[in-house]
Amino acid sequence: MLLELGHGPRRFTQLERAIDGISRRMLTLNLRALERNGLVTRTVHPDAPPRVEYAITPLAEEIREPLEALAAWARRNRSALSAARRAYDRRD
């Protein structure tokens, strides 16, 4: 979510489409937690209908580079991570 917002402000539906497999409720809860922790701002524009945008804060911008590196690592190791999950699940 922070990586997506690092590309610029996004509306809720834009985030929902960009984050594969996230429910509306989970997206809402995560955005609220990020806002509470000072990593995301929520701006309501008084349009008709009201438009809400989310953006990262300067605090979140500080961790953007390490998050991008972690995301790249996860993409590179996707198959190994999936194999580890399958092996773990077979233990039960």
mmCIF file of C-alpha atoms in Angstrom:
data_model
loop_
_atom_site.group_PDB
_atom_site.id
_atom_site.type_symbol
_atom_site.label_atom_id
_atom_site.label_comp_id
_atom_site.label_asym_id
_atom_site.label_seq_id
_atom_site.Cartn_x
_atom_site.Cartn_y
_atom_site.Cartn_z
ATOM 1 C CA MET A 1 0.000 0.000 0.000
ATOM 2 C CA LEU A 2 2.778 2.431 0.900
ATOM 3 C CA LEU A 3 4.563 1.487 -2.309
ATOM 4 C CA GLU A 4 1.458 2.248 -4.344
ATOM 5 C CA LEU A 5 1.003 5.575 -2.570
ATOM 6 C CA GLY A 6 4.652 6.352 -3.241
ATOM 7 C CA HIS A 7 3.643 6.918 -6.873
ATOM 8 C CA GLY A 8 1.339 9.743 -5.815
ATOM 9 C CA PRO A 9 -2.011 10.290 -4.112
ATOM 10 C CA ARG A 10 -4.600 7.593 -4.740
ATOM 11 C CA ARG A 11 -8.317 7.254 -4.208
ATOM 12 C CA PHE A 12 -9.673 4.293 -2.263
ATOM 13 C CA THR A 13 -10.884 2.484 -5.381
ATOM 14 C CA GLN A 14 -7.515 2.980 -7.093
ATOM 15 C CA LEU A 15 -5.804 1.342 -4.127
ATOM 16 C CA GLU A 16 -8.365 -1.444 -4.053
ATOM 17 C CA ARG A 17 -7.711 -2.258 -7.721
ATOM 18 C CA ALA A 18 -3.918 -2.010 -7.336
ATOM 19 C CA ILE A 19 -3.618 -4.312 -4.304
ATOM 20 C CA ASP A 20 -4.419 -7.837 -5.383
ATOM 21 C CA GLY A 21 -6.679 -9.829 -3.068
ATOM 22 C CA ILE A 22 -7.374 -7.161 -0.432
ATOM 23 C CA SER A 23 -10.911 -6.791 0.875
ATOM 24 C CA ARG A 24 -12.530 -3.379 1.307
ATOM 25 C CA ARG A 25 -12.616 -3.903 5.065
ATOM 26 C CA MET A 26 -8.933 -4.839 5.287
ATOM 27 C CA LEU A 27 -7.966 -1.904 3.076
ATOM 28 C CA THR A 28 -9.956 0.447 5.308
ATOM 29 C CA LEU A 29 -8.407 -0.954 8.486
ATOM 30 C CA ASN A 30 -4.890 -0.722 7.057
ATOM 31 C CA LEU A 31 -5.377 2.838 5.822
ATOM 32 C CA ARG A 32 -6.682 3.895 9.234
ATOM 33 C CA ALA A 33 -3.710 2.267 10.982
ATOM 34 C CA LEU A 34 -1.246 3.916 8.591
ATOM 35 C CA GLU A 35 -2.959 7.275 9.094
ATOM 36 C CA ARG A 36 -2.906 6.816 12.876
ATOM 37 C CA ASN A 37 0.837 6.086 12.737
ATOM 38 C CA GLY A 38 1.558 9.184 10.677
ATOM 39 C CA LEU A 39 2.467 7.341 7.484
ATOM 40 C CA VAL A 40 -0.576 8.280 5.385
ATOM 41 C CA THR A 41 -2.731 11.377 5.076
ATOM 42 C CA ARG A 42 -6.411 11.302 4.184
ATOM 43 C CA THR A 43 -7.730 14.356 2.348
ATOM 44 C CA VAL A 44 -11.434 14.896 1.699
ATOM 45 C CA HIS A 45 -12.145 17.158 -1.290
ATOM 46 C CA PRO A 46 -15.572 18.836 -1.116
ATOM 47 C CA ASP A 47 -16.661 17.754 -4.580
ATOM 48 C CA ALA A 48 -20.025 16.246 -5.406
ATOM 49 C CA PRO A 49 -19.756 13.422 -4.503
ATOM 50 C CA PRO A 50 -16.938 13.969 -1.991
ATOM 51 C CA ARG A 51 -13.562 12.732 -3.193
ATOM 52 C CA VAL A 52 -11.113 11.201 -0.714
ATOM 53 C CA GLU A 53 -7.415 10.828 -1.502
ATOM 54 C CA TYR A 54 -4.679 9.081 0.418
ATOM 55 C CA ALA A 55 -0.994 10.027 0.214
ATOM 56 C CA ILE A 56 2.197 9.132 2.015
ATOM 57 C CA THR A 57 3.701 11.536 4.508
ATOM 58 C CA PRO A 58 7.339 12.658 4.711
ATOM 59 C CA LEU A 59 7.788 10.039 7.451
ATOM 60 C CA ALA A 60 6.682 7.275 5.072
ATOM 61 C CA GLU A 61 8.830 8.736 2.304
ATOM 62 C CA GLU A 62 11.875 8.031 4.503
ATOM 63 C CA ILE A 63 11.190 4.277 4.385
ATOM 64 C CA ARG A 64 10.112 4.122 0.753
ATOM 65 C CA GLU A 65 13.476 2.997 -0.609
ATOM 66 C CA PRO A 66 13.905 0.088 1.853
ATOM 67 C CA LEU A 67 10.277 -0.971 1.213
ATOM 68 C CA GLU A 68 10.879 -0.993 -2.533
ATOM 69 C CA ALA A 69 13.987 -3.125 -1.995
ATOM 70 C CA LEU A 70 12.007 -5.543 0.184
ATOM 71 C CA ALA A 71 9.223 -5.756 -2.416
ATOM 72 C CA ALA A 72 11.778 -6.459 -5.157
ATOM 73 C CA TRP A 73 13.338 -9.186 -2.994
ATOM 74 C CA ALA A 74 9.889 -10.745 -2.427
ATOM 75 C CA ARG A 75 9.174 -10.731 -6.184
ATOM 76 C CA ARG A 76 12.538 -12.344 -6.935
ATOM 77 C CA ASN A 77 11.963 -15.022 -4.283
ATOM 78 C CA ARG A 78 8.245 -15.605 -4.865
ATOM 79 C CA SER A 79 8.674 -19.265 -5.814
ATOM 80 C CA ALA A 80 10.946 -20.037 -2.848
ATOM 81 C CA LEU A 81 8.518 -18.342 -0.473
ATOM 82 C CA SER A 82 5.596 -20.308 -1.938
ATOM 83 C CA ALA A 83 7.542 -23.558 -1.601
ATOM 84 C CA ALA A 84 8.325 -22.765 2.037
ATOM 85 C CA ARG A 85 4.629 -22.108 2.734
ATOM 86 C CA ARG A 86 3.610 -25.385 1.085
ATOM 87 C CA ALA A 87 6.228 -27.313 3.076
ATOM 88 C CA TYR A 88 5.055 -25.686 6.308
ATOM 89 C CA ASP A 89 1.385 -26.411 5.540
ATOM 90 C CA ARG A 90 2.146 -30.099 4.848
ATOM 91 C CA ARG A 91 3.536 -30.486 8.382
ATOM 92 C CA ASP A 92 0.059 -30.211 9.911
#
